[in-house]
Structures are given as C-alpha cells and as structure tokens.
Amino acid sequence: MSKLTEIAKRANVSRTTVSRVLNNHPYVKPEKRDAVLKAIKELNYVPNLNARNLSKGKTNVIGVIVPKINHPFFSNLIEGIGNECNKYNYSLLVHQSNNDPEKELQFFDLLKYKMIDGLILGSCVSDTSVIDELSSYGKIVSCEYSESSKVPKVFVNHEYGIQMTVDYLKAQGHQKIGLCIGNPRSGVGISRKKAFFKLQREYSLKWIDYWYFEKQYTIEDGFEVAKKILEQPSRPTAMVVGSDQVAAGIIFETKKQGIMIPEELAIVGFDNQPISKGVELTTINQPIKEIGENAASLLYSIIHNQDVPSFTTLELQLIKRNSA
Amino acid sequence: MSKLTEIAKRANVSRTTVSRVLNNHPYVKPEKRDAVLKAIKELNYVPNLNARNLSKGKTNVIGVIVPKINHPFFSNLIEGIGNECNKYNYSLLVHQSNNDPEKELQFFDLLKYKMIDGLILGSCVSDTSVIDELSSYGKIVSCEYSESSKVPKVFVNHEYGIQMTVDYLKAQGHQKIGLCIGNPRSGVGISRKKAFFKLQREYSLKWIDYWYFEKQYTIEDGFEVAKKILEQPSRPTAMVVGSDQVAAGIIFETKKQGIMIPEELAIVGFDNQPISKGVELTTINQPIKEIGENAASLLYSIIHNQDVPSFTTLELQLIKRNSA
DNA sequence: ATGAAAGCGCTAACAA
DNA sequence: TTGTTAGCGCTTTCAT
C-alpha cells in the first residue's frame, strides 16, 4: 500500500506537489503533473481518506436519521436525499432510531465527533434543547417542524393538509370523523393531531375517543385498525389517516368484510404513495422526494456557510380518487 | 474544541493515559481515571473520530450499495443490515447505484480509500473481475449470487423459488405462463430467468416472446404490464412475477378492467411483502430482513478475520393466497 | 500502572 | 510554480 510520500519520491517532486495533483490544484507544471500521474499508476497508489479527512477537518459525509428505513415515506425521503448527495459527491450515513431517544443521541455523537459534516433529521423525538445544543457542533436540517430556532426546516404544512381533508369530508356531510396517525410525539404527529382536534372543535364534529388511533405505520397495522373500527358500537363515517399504507390496509380489510367504501366508511390518506393509486385512495399528495432533495441541498449550503431560509414550505394537494 | 492533550495536562497525566481511559483499557489507577474523567467533563471534551480512524486504520463504517433505496425489497434489506450494524456499533453508508456501473465504481472507491471497513453488495451489475479486484482492498459480502469466488454470498435459491411457482402453476393446468422480472443483469435476474426458461422448455410449456417483461419494479410498472398483457392477441393464463409490487399493480389493473383473478389470469409474486396480503397475492416468501442481517453479520466476521462459509442459503416458501 | 516518542497519511501556510 | 515544515488529533509500542 504505497503512500503519498513514495509517489513524491518516485516522481521526484515534493509531497505538496503530489497533493496538488491529487486535488486538482492549479499551478502545477504539466511535466510534473504527468510524472506524478505516472508514478501513481505505476505504484498503484490509493489515497487514504481518513488522513485527508483528519487534515481537512471534514469528511464529505452527511447523516440522516429516521425511525425506520423500511417505510415508504422514509425510504422515499432518503432516496431524495441520496440523489442530491450524489450531485455533491457526498456520502450518506443512514441511521434507524426506532423513535428511541437513546439511539438518536448515539447517532448525534457522530456529528459531535466530526465523523459527519452535517445531519438531516428525518424525524426525531429528542427535545428541542438536545437539538439546540447539538447545533453548536455541526450543521443540521430538519425535515419536520421543530421548535428549535437554530435548525432550518423543510416541510409541508400538515395543518393545511389536515384542514383540506377535514373540509373535504365535512362538505360531503361527514360529522363523525376518526383520526389515525403515526408517532404522536414527532413533529409531524404533533402538528397533525393539533390541527385535527382544533377543526374538530371548531366545526363541532362528533367525537368518541376510540375513533383515535396512533402509532400506526404499516398495511398490516391498517388491517387491525379496520377491525377495531368495524367492531365499534358507534362507527365513524370517515377516517383521516396519516399514512397511505395504513389507509390501504384499512381499505383491504374493510372491503374484505364487505363494507362499502366510501359509502359506509370514507377514507382519506396522506402521502400519495403508489399504493394509493392501486386502492383508489383519496389522499394528500406530499412531495416527499423533494423534501429530501431540499433538505440535502440546504444542508450543503449551510455547511458551506451560505445563508438559507429557516423555513421552506412545500405544497400539499388533495388527490381525489374513490375512497372519499 | 479541546483536545486530548489538554485533558492530559489538566488531569496531570500523559496522553496515553487519557487514551486508555477513553478506550476502556485496563491498567489505569482509579484516581487517574477519575481525574481524566473529571477533566473531560470540565473541558467538555469531544473526541475526534477522524483522528482515531486514521490512527487505528479503520472507521467502523460499512457500506451498502443498492440500485434504489425506495424499493420495498432494498429498504427491507437495508433495515436488516442496519439493525445488525446497531448491534456491533457500526455505522451504515448507503449508496444508490441506479444499476449504473459507473456509480458502483465510484462507491467502491470508498472501500479502497479506507473510508469504509467493508461493503455489502445489495445488488450489483459490475463484472466479476471488478469485484475480484476490489476484494483485495477490503472485505465484501454479496446478497445475491455472484461468480466471484472471493466474496461470501448470502442469498435465497431463486431457481428453487421459480421451480416452486412453475410447478404449482403447472399442477393447476397452466400451459401458458408469462414471466416478469426486474433487472435482467443482476445476479437475481439472471438466476430467475435461467431457471424459468429451463423449466419452460423442460415442461414444453407454450411460449410467446411478448409474455416476457423485464425492468419492472413498481406498482405503477405493474399497471402497464397488465395493460400490455390484456391487450395481447394471445394471453398467458398465468404470470410469474419477480416482485410483489409489480404483481400487486397487475392485480389492481386487471381487476379494474373486470378480469377475474385467478380464473382468467393467475399471478404469483415474489417476496411476500405486506402488500401481498392486501391483494391476496400468492407469492414466494423471501426472508429479506434475514438476508440483510446475515450479510452484515458475515461482514463483521470477515472484517475480524473469522472464517465464514462462502454460501449461506436461506429458505424460500410458497405462500398460497387467492391469486393463483 | 504510566509515559515518551514515533507514527497514521495527508494538507496548507508560508517562503522561496 | 515548487518545496519546507508544521500540523490534523489520536493510538500504540516499548521501556520503565
């Protein structure tokens, strides 16, 4: 494993010159450059990034933390982030927190320890104070609403999304509307819940506590939710569901039991994932990939000390299909 | 940003001792250890992983390359790998290749450059020679069949999977069986294709070239495949589909057009993804997460110079539902 | 149980 | 345009 010094020797130049060639610096005479390149070929030289990282004080790696990779929302988000990283020649370190604050802290250390140049919070349950403190160690961007004023945020207006769906359902005469969300402690969960119950009171809709479900993420969770809804003595006539996966699960199970959708139970999802087309789910289109791309691009900017807006809001859109 | 030297000074010990405390080495007197710990607290010391990585010659990071993160198969695989990484305190660098050999090479460099301690090939289109050469720079594990003898492989027996489905369909009297796969150049694609056509001839099944589809990955791709099948002058009576997503898409579209499944068109998928339950898809269960976990665990072993089997085969299982 | 000293391999400020 | 030199911050061998 030959190192830079050997290249320098063989090419009869200084290590600096070799380094310059490696980094495409100007001010290197073509002859020398060629000599270096030749030596590199001959000795089969391979640079060592750890040395470079240490010396430069950066790694060209950014991290992203999500509860779980294998969820369409997050893998979509990561795809967007990853695409953008490719553009900048950054690598992407992915960590699953499982919504466990301990695991989050563990990953945050990588930012403190200079292993990553920046961090994207896909979703995060840690306190604002934790994020605030962390932000003094490195650059952070959040993909959801956060109280922390030190972190640029790129997200969609979940309140507005909820408002669109509730208004839409109300306009169709629904008075008994249930709610099903994912993690109630994440930024997204908090916004949606708050928005829903605000409207719920404002419009004086009917309400029974067991019309509320949380921590539901998958198609299979949807099966269970559907079962619970259908065995309730007093059913909602419509459900606002924070995830297309869960919504699809509800539809599958509901139809299986012979209940008509939307006549007996209307469903509105969230995300406009491919599956929603399949089950003809009315849903809120959310530009997930764009959120990821934007987040990565913002992070890149702040790493390079450029100013960025502290809020970036992307548009939501109601997609009408046949489930409501 | 205080560094190790300052801790040493403040605690009145050598840097070596500080390092020992940091790394939980034995042979440190409790008093000294406490003094060091105290200094660390007081100075708010934060270690620098790049320095450590350079010094130790490893990073505790492994990489995984997949065509696309946002596909249930791969995000599931990554989840498994990620879970296992958490156990070993390894971090996971994820890269999307888009099945582009260029992009693969780019990522492979990280192994050469010592940025990652090992590499998992989720799916890869590079030549065996590339992988062979790469393996002299670092540890690699593949999650699919590969010609390279230098790389331990953990995978399922795709030939057997195909055999099970074809046998199952044939036993039901199907003679016109179509095939739909993903990337025909990946290890998985090659195996499945070969196995299918072998049986196809062996059983003297009927065949028309337009019963074959490749590069199909998503639900939406499934819509298109279905449309194409349904407008064919001579349709297959059954389809073997290499992905539950695509299979689900085919089912959605087919049903929409009022075609009966499985009576008019039988479908068998592959993966046993959650969606397959929803659409009642007959499919081959593939322990994706376990593949990921196994791969990560093997990689960990070979990084630590332990011997591992060069093939690890996981079991496949036909899950009968209502689509065939 | 502890410390001195020699790395790990590359970069960059400065001088020439 | 090039080289000298002093780092980057931590680990580890070896001697004590």
PDB file of N, CA and C (backbone and C1' of nucleotides) in Angstrom, chain A residues 3-4 15-16 19 23 45 52 55, chain C residues 7-15:
ATOM      1  N   LYS A   3       2.125   5.005  -0.267  1.00  0.00           N
ATOM      2  CA  LYS A   3       1.536   6.254   0.191  1.00  0.00           C
ATOM      3  C   LYS A   3       2.109   7.446  -0.563  1.00  0.00           C
ATOM      4  N   LEU A   4       1.539   8.546  -0.249  1.00  0.00           N
ATOM      5  CA  LEU A   4       1.851   9.770  -0.977  1.00  0.00           C
ATOM      6  C   LEU A   4       3.347  10.061  -1.036  1.00  0.00           C
ATOM      7  N   ARG A  15       5.860  16.263  -1.618  1.00  0.00           N
ATOM      8  CA  ARG A  15       4.541  15.715  -1.312  1.00  0.00           C
ATOM      9  C   ARG A  15       3.461  16.729  -1.627  1.00  0.00           C
ATOM     10  N   THR A  16       3.811  17.980  -1.389  1.00  0.00           N
ATOM     11  CA  THR A  16       2.850  19.040  -1.701  1.00  0.00           C
ATOM     12  C   THR A  16       2.396  18.955  -3.150  1.00  0.00           C
ATOM     13  N   SER A  19       0.095  16.193  -3.659  1.00  0.00           N
ATOM     14  CA  SER A  19      -1.200  16.550  -3.100  1.00  0.00           C
ATOM     15  C   SER A  19      -1.934  17.487  -4.050  1.00  0.00           C
ATOM     16  N   ASN A  23      -5.529  16.903  -5.823  1.00  0.00           N
ATOM     17  CA  ASN A  23      -6.665  17.774  -5.562  1.00  0.00           C
ATOM     18  C   ASN A  23      -6.960  18.743  -6.693  1.00  0.00           C
ATOM     19  N   TYR A  45      -1.147   3.609  -6.634  1.00  0.00           N
ATOM     20  CA  TYR A  45      -1.424   4.397  -5.435  1.00  0.00           C
ATOM     21  C   TYR A  45      -2.907   4.571  -5.160  1.00  0.00           C
ATOM     22  N   ARG A  52      -6.957  12.304   4.847  1.00  0.00           N
ATOM     23  CA  ARG A  52      -7.447  13.549   4.259  1.00  0.00           C
ATOM     24  C   ARG A  52      -8.493  14.197   5.145  1.00  0.00           C
ATOM     25  N   SER A  55      -6.982  15.827   8.130  1.00  0.00           N
ATOM     26  CA  SER A  55      -6.261  17.027   7.770  1.00  0.00           C
ATOM     27  C   SER A  55      -7.209  18.174   7.384  1.00  0.00           C
TER      28      SER A  55
ATOM     29  P    DG C   7       8.639   6.368  13.407  1.00  0.00           P
ATOM     30  O5'  DG C   7       7.636   7.620  13.304  1.00  0.00           O
ATOM     31  C5'  DG C   7       6.584   7.602  12.345  1.00  0.00           C
ATOM     32  C4'  DG C   7       5.570   6.531  12.706  1.00  0.00           C
ATOM     33  C3'  DG C   7       4.388   6.583  11.758  1.00  0.00           C
ATOM     34  O3'  DG C   7       4.053   5.303  11.306  1.00  0.00           O
ATOM     35  C1'  DG C   7       3.666   7.081  13.988  1.00  0.00           C
ATOM     36  P    DC C   8       3.662   5.030   9.858  1.00  0.00           P
ATOM     37  O5'  DC C   8       2.101   5.249   9.803  1.00  0.00           O
ATOM     38  C5'  DC C   8       1.202   4.441  10.533  1.00  0.00           C
ATOM     39  C4'  DC C   8      -0.166   5.056  10.393  1.00  0.00           C
ATOM     40  C3'  DC C   8      -0.332   5.828   9.088  1.00  0.00           C
ATOM     41  O3'  DC C   8      -0.934   4.974   8.122  1.00  0.00           O
ATOM     42  C1'  DC C   8      -1.194   7.056  10.991  1.00  0.00           C
ATOM     43  P    DG C   9      -0.176   4.728   6.707  1.00  0.00           P
ATOM     44  O5'  DG C   9      -0.594   5.999   5.862  1.00  0.00           O
ATOM     45  C5'  DG C   9      -1.967   6.243   5.625  1.00  0.00           C
ATOM     46  C4'  DG C   9      -2.134   7.666   5.162  1.00  0.00           C
ATOM     47  C3'  DG C   9      -1.255   8.061   3.980  1.00  0.00           C
ATOM     48  O3'  DG C   9      -2.122   8.561   2.982  1.00  0.00           O
ATOM     49  C1'  DG C   9      -1.175   9.703   5.677  1.00  0.00           C
ATOM     50  P    DC C  10      -1.697   9.281   1.667  1.00  0.00           P
ATOM     51  O5'  DC C  10      -2.141  10.757   2.012  1.00  0.00           O
ATOM     52  C5'  DC C  10      -3.513  10.983   2.291  1.00  0.00           C
ATOM     53  C4'  DC C  10      -3.720  12.353   2.857  1.00  0.00           C
ATOM     54  C3'  DC C  10      -3.398  13.478   1.898  1.00  0.00           C
ATOM     55  O3'  DC C  10      -4.570  14.251   1.671  1.00  0.00           O
ATOM     56  C1'  DC C  10      -2.421  13.872   4.040  1.00  0.00           C
ATOM     57  P    DT C  11      -4.511  15.447   0.599  1.00  0.00           P
ATOM     58  O5'  DT C  11      -4.328  16.700   1.568  1.00  0.00           O
ATOM     59  C5'  DT C  11      -5.281  16.892   2.606  1.00  0.00           C
ATOM     60  C4'  DT C  11      -4.981  18.187   3.319  1.00  0.00           C
ATOM     61  C3'  DT C  11      -4.851  19.400   2.415  1.00  0.00           C
ATOM     62  O3'  DT C  11      -5.522  20.445   3.094  1.00  0.00           O
ATOM     63  C1'  DT C  11      -2.901  19.190   3.721  1.00  0.00           C
ATOM     64  P    DA C  12      -5.927  21.763   2.337  1.00  0.00           P
ATOM     65  O5'  DA C  12      -4.936  22.812   3.013  1.00  0.00           O
ATOM     66  C5'  DA C  12      -4.845  22.871   4.436  1.00  0.00           C
ATOM     67  C4'  DA C  12      -3.845  23.931   4.795  1.00  0.00           C
ATOM     68  C3'  DA C  12      -3.815  25.103   3.821  1.00  0.00           C
ATOM     69  O3'  DA C  12      -3.383  26.241   4.554  1.00  0.00           O
ATOM     70  C1'  DA C  12      -1.753  24.029   3.758  1.00  0.00           C
ATOM     71  P    DA C  13      -3.961  27.675   4.153  1.00  0.00           P
ATOM     72  O5'  DA C  13      -3.009  28.585   5.051  1.00  0.00           O
ATOM     73  C5'  DA C  13      -2.695  28.185   6.380  1.00  0.00           C
ATOM     74  C4'  DA C  13      -1.268  28.601   6.709  1.00  0.00           C
ATOM     75  C3'  DA C  13      -0.892  29.978   6.141  1.00  0.00           C
ATOM     76  O3'  DA C  13      -0.116  30.673   7.111  1.00  0.00           O
ATOM     77  C1'  DA C  13       0.555  28.310   5.271  1.00  0.00           C
ATOM     78  P    DC C  14       0.283  32.212   6.854  1.00  0.00           P
ATOM     79  O5'  DC C  14       1.776  32.024   6.343  1.00  0.00           O
ATOM     80  C5'  DC C  14       2.684  31.205   7.087  1.00  0.00           C
ATOM     81  C4'  DC C  14       3.920  30.996   6.264  1.00  0.00           C
ATOM     82  C3'  DC C  14       4.384  32.259   5.530  1.00  0.00           C
ATOM     83  O3'  DC C  14       5.623  32.677   6.105  1.00  0.00           O
ATOM     84  C1'  DC C  14       4.489  30.314   4.137  1.00  0.00           C
ATOM     85  P    DA C  15       6.372  33.921   5.458  1.00  0.00           P
ATOM     86  O5'  DA C  15       7.520  33.114   4.716  1.00  0.00           O
ATOM     87  C5'  DA C  15       8.031  31.900   5.287  1.00  0.00           C
ATOM     88  C4'  DA C  15       9.011  31.300   4.312  1.00  0.00           C
ATOM     89  C3'  DA C  15       9.877  32.363   3.610  1.00  0.00           C
ATOM     90  O3'  DA C  15      11.199  31.865   3.498  1.00  0.00           O
ATOM     91  C1'  DA C  15       8.643  31.137   1.997  1.00  0.00           C
TER      92       DA C  15
END
